[in-house]
Amino acid sequence: MAAGGDRKKVKDYYNCVAEGIFDIPLSQVCLPGLHITQGIFTKIYELLEDACHSLDLQLALVNHEGSSSASFAHYSNELKKLQSAQAKQKQAQSALSAAEELVTYVAIAFGEENTILNNLLQHMEEMRHSL
């Protein structure tokens, strides 16, 4: 165009070497939404695939001495232990919430100056943070 098609000066002319084939105003240009979302999905999928591969490698490292069925049995056993621990933790949190509510009602009934109840509430708060 103004630079005579010199490729060294393209950066000064919005990366255009020659005039466009069609004269289309920018207000009529549509963003390629499908291609943009496909790129995002592909990136997320690759991250998921990498995370799963990493998990497979970790499982293989933990159980490299046993057979594949023993590895899966060990994984299944550990998963059950984890789920059981999570269920117990949820029960403990629920029980602690109920106890805190009851202690709060008792504290309101007997007055805020009761040091035993205040200590109990403080201890329950510490327990909540440790769960």
CSV table of C-alpha atoms in Angstrom, one decimal:
chain,number,residue,atom,x,y,z
A,1,MET,CA,0.0,0.0,0.0
A,2,ALA,CA,1.7,3.2,1.1
A,3,ALA,CA,5.0,1.4,1.8
A,4,GLY,CA,4.8,-0.3,-1.6
A,5,GLY,CA,4.3,-3.8,-0.2
A,6,ASP,CA,7.6,-3.7,1.8
A,7,ARG,CA,7.3,-6.4,4.4
A,8,LYS,CA,9.7,-4.7,6.7
A,9,LYS,CA,7.3,-1.8,7.2
A,10,VAL,CA,4.2,-4.0,7.7
A,11,LYS,CA,4.1,-3.3,11.4
A,12,ASP,CA,3.5,0.4,10.7
A,13,TYR,CA,0.4,-0.4,8.5
A,14,TYR,CA,-1.6,-2.7,10.8
A,15,ASN,CA,0.2,-5.8,9.3
A,16,CYS,CA,-1.3,-5.2,5.9
A,17,VAL,CA,0.8,-5.7,2.8
A,18,ALA,CA,-1.8,-5.1,0.2
A,19,GLU,CA,-5.3,-3.7,0.1
A,20,GLY,CA,-8.1,-6.1,1.2
A,21,ILE,CA,-10.0,-8.1,-1.4
A,22,PHE,CA,-13.4,-7.0,0.0
A,23,ASP,CA,-14.3,-3.7,1.6
A,24,ILE,CA,-16.1,-4.9,4.7
A,25,PRO,CA,-16.7,-2.4,7.6
A,26,LEU,CA,-15.7,-3.6,11.0
A,27,SER,CA,-19.3,-3.2,12.2
A,28,GLN,CA,-20.2,-6.2,10.0
A,29,VAL,CA,-17.5,-8.5,11.2
A,30,CYS,CA,-18.6,-11.3,13.5
A,31,LEU,CA,-16.3,-12.8,16.1
A,32,PRO,CA,-15.8,-16.6,15.6
A,33,GLY,CA,-17.5,-17.6,18.8
A,34,LEU,CA,-17.3,-21.3,18.0
A,35,HIS,CA,-13.6,-21.3,17.5
A,36,ILE,CA,-13.0,-19.2,20.6
A,37,THR,CA,-15.0,-21.6,22.8
A,38,GLN,CA,-13.4,-24.6,21.2
A,39,GLY,CA,-10.0,-23.2,22.1
A,40,ILE,CA,-11.0,-22.7,25.7
A,41,PHE,CA,-12.6,-26.2,25.9
A,42,THR,CA,-9.5,-27.7,24.4
A,43,LYS,CA,-7.3,-26.0,27.0
A,44,ILE,CA,-9.5,-27.2,29.9
A,45,TYR,CA,-9.6,-30.7,28.5
A,46,GLU,CA,-5.8,-30.9,28.2
A,47,LEU,CA,-5.5,-29.7,31.8
A,48,LEU,CA,-7.9,-32.4,32.9
A,49,GLU,CA,-6.1,-35.0,30.9
A,50,ASP,CA,-2.8,-33.9,32.4
A,51,ALA,CA,-4.3,-34.1,35.9
A,52,CYS,CA,-5.7,-37.6,35.3
A,53,HIS,CA,-2.3,-38.8,33.9
A,54,SER,CA,-0.6,-37.3,37.0
A,55,LEU,CA,-3.0,-39.2,39.2
A,56,ASP,CA,-2.4,-42.4,37.3
A,57,LEU,CA,1.4,-42.0,37.8
A,58,GLN,CA,0.9,-41.4,41.5
A,59,LEU,CA,-1.2,-44.5,41.8
A,60,ALA,CA,1.4,-46.5,39.9
A,61,LEU,CA,4.1,-45.2,42.2
A,62,VAL,CA,2.2,-46.1,45.3
A,63,ASN,CA,1.4,-49.6,44.1
A,64,HIS,CA,4.3,-50.5,41.9
A,65,GLU,CA,5.1,-53.8,43.7
A,66,GLY,CA,1.6,-55.3,43.5
A,67,SER,CA,-0.4,-56.6,40.5
A,68,SER,CA,-3.0,-54.4,38.8
A,69,SER,CA,-5.9,-56.0,40.6
A,70,ALA,CA,-4.1,-55.5,44.0
A,71,SER,CA,-3.4,-51.9,43.1
A,72,PHE,CA,-7.1,-51.3,42.3
A,73,ALA,CA,-8.1,-53.1,45.5
A,74,HIS,CA,-5.8,-50.9,47.5
A,75,TYR,CA,-7.1,-47.8,45.8
A,76,SER,CA,-10.7,-48.9,46.4
A,77,ASN,CA,-9.9,-49.6,50.1
A,78,GLU,CA,-8.3,-46.2,50.5
A,79,LEU,CA,-11.2,-44.5,48.8
A,80,LYS,CA,-13.6,-46.1,51.1
A,81,LYS,CA,-11.6,-45.0,54.1
A,82,LEU,CA,-11.5,-41.5,52.8
A,83,GLN,CA,-15.2,-41.4,52.2
A,84,SER,CA,-15.9,-42.8,55.7
A,85,ALA,CA,-13.6,-40.2,57.2
A,86,GLN,CA,-15.4,-37.4,55.3
A,87,ALA,CA,-18.8,-38.7,56.5
A,88,LYS,CA,-17.6,-38.8,60.1
A,89,GLN,CA,-16.2,-35.3,59.7
A,90,LYS,CA,-19.5,-34.0,58.4
A,91,GLN,CA,-21.3,-35.7,61.3
A,92,ALA,CA,-18.9,-34.1,63.8
A,93,GLN,CA,-19.4,-30.7,62.2
A,94,SER,CA,-23.2,-31.1,62.4
A,95,ALA,CA,-23.1,-32.2,66.1
A,96,LEU,CA,-20.7,-29.3,66.9
A,97,SER,CA,-23.1,-26.8,65.3
A,98,ALA,CA,-26.0,-28.2,67.2
A,99,ALA,CA,-24.1,-28.1,70.5
A,100,GLU,CA,-23.0,-24.5,69.8
A,101,GLU,CA,-26.6,-23.5,69.2
A,102,LEU,CA,-27.7,-25.1,72.5
A,103,VAL,CA,-24.8,-23.5,74.4
A,104,THR,CA,-25.7,-20.1,72.9
A,105,TYR,CA,-29.3,-20.5,74.1
A,106,VAL,CA,-28.1,-21.4,77.6
A,107,ALA,CA,-25.7,-18.5,77.6
A,108,ILE,CA,-28.6,-16.2,76.7
A,109,ALA,CA,-30.8,-17.7,79.4
A,110,PHE,CA,-28.2,-17.4,82.1
A,111,GLY,CA,-26.5,-14.2,81.0
A,112,GLU,CA,-23.4,-13.4,79.0
A,113,GLU,CA,-21.2,-13.2,82.1
A,114,ASN,CA,-21.1,-16.9,82.7
A,115,THR,CA,-17.4,-17.8,82.3
A,116,ILE,CA,-18.0,-21.5,82.0
A,117,LEU,CA,-20.3,-21.1,79.0
A,118,ASN,CA,-17.9,-18.6,77.4
A,119,ASN,CA,-15.0,-21.0,77.8
A,120,LEU,CA,-17.1,-23.8,76.3
A,121,LEU,CA,-18.1,-21.6,73.3
A,122,GLN,CA,-14.4,-20.7,72.8
A,123,HIS,CA,-13.4,-24.4,73.0
A,124,MET,CA,-16.1,-25.2,70.5
A,125,GLU,CA,-14.8,-22.5,68.1
A,126,GLU,CA,-11.3,-24.0,68.4
A,127,MET,CA,-12.8,-27.5,67.6
A,128,ARG,CA,-14.6,-26.1,64.6
A,129,HIS,CA,-11.3,-24.7,63.2
A,130,SER,CA,-9.6,-28.1,63.8
A,131,LEU,CA,-12.2,-30.0,61.8
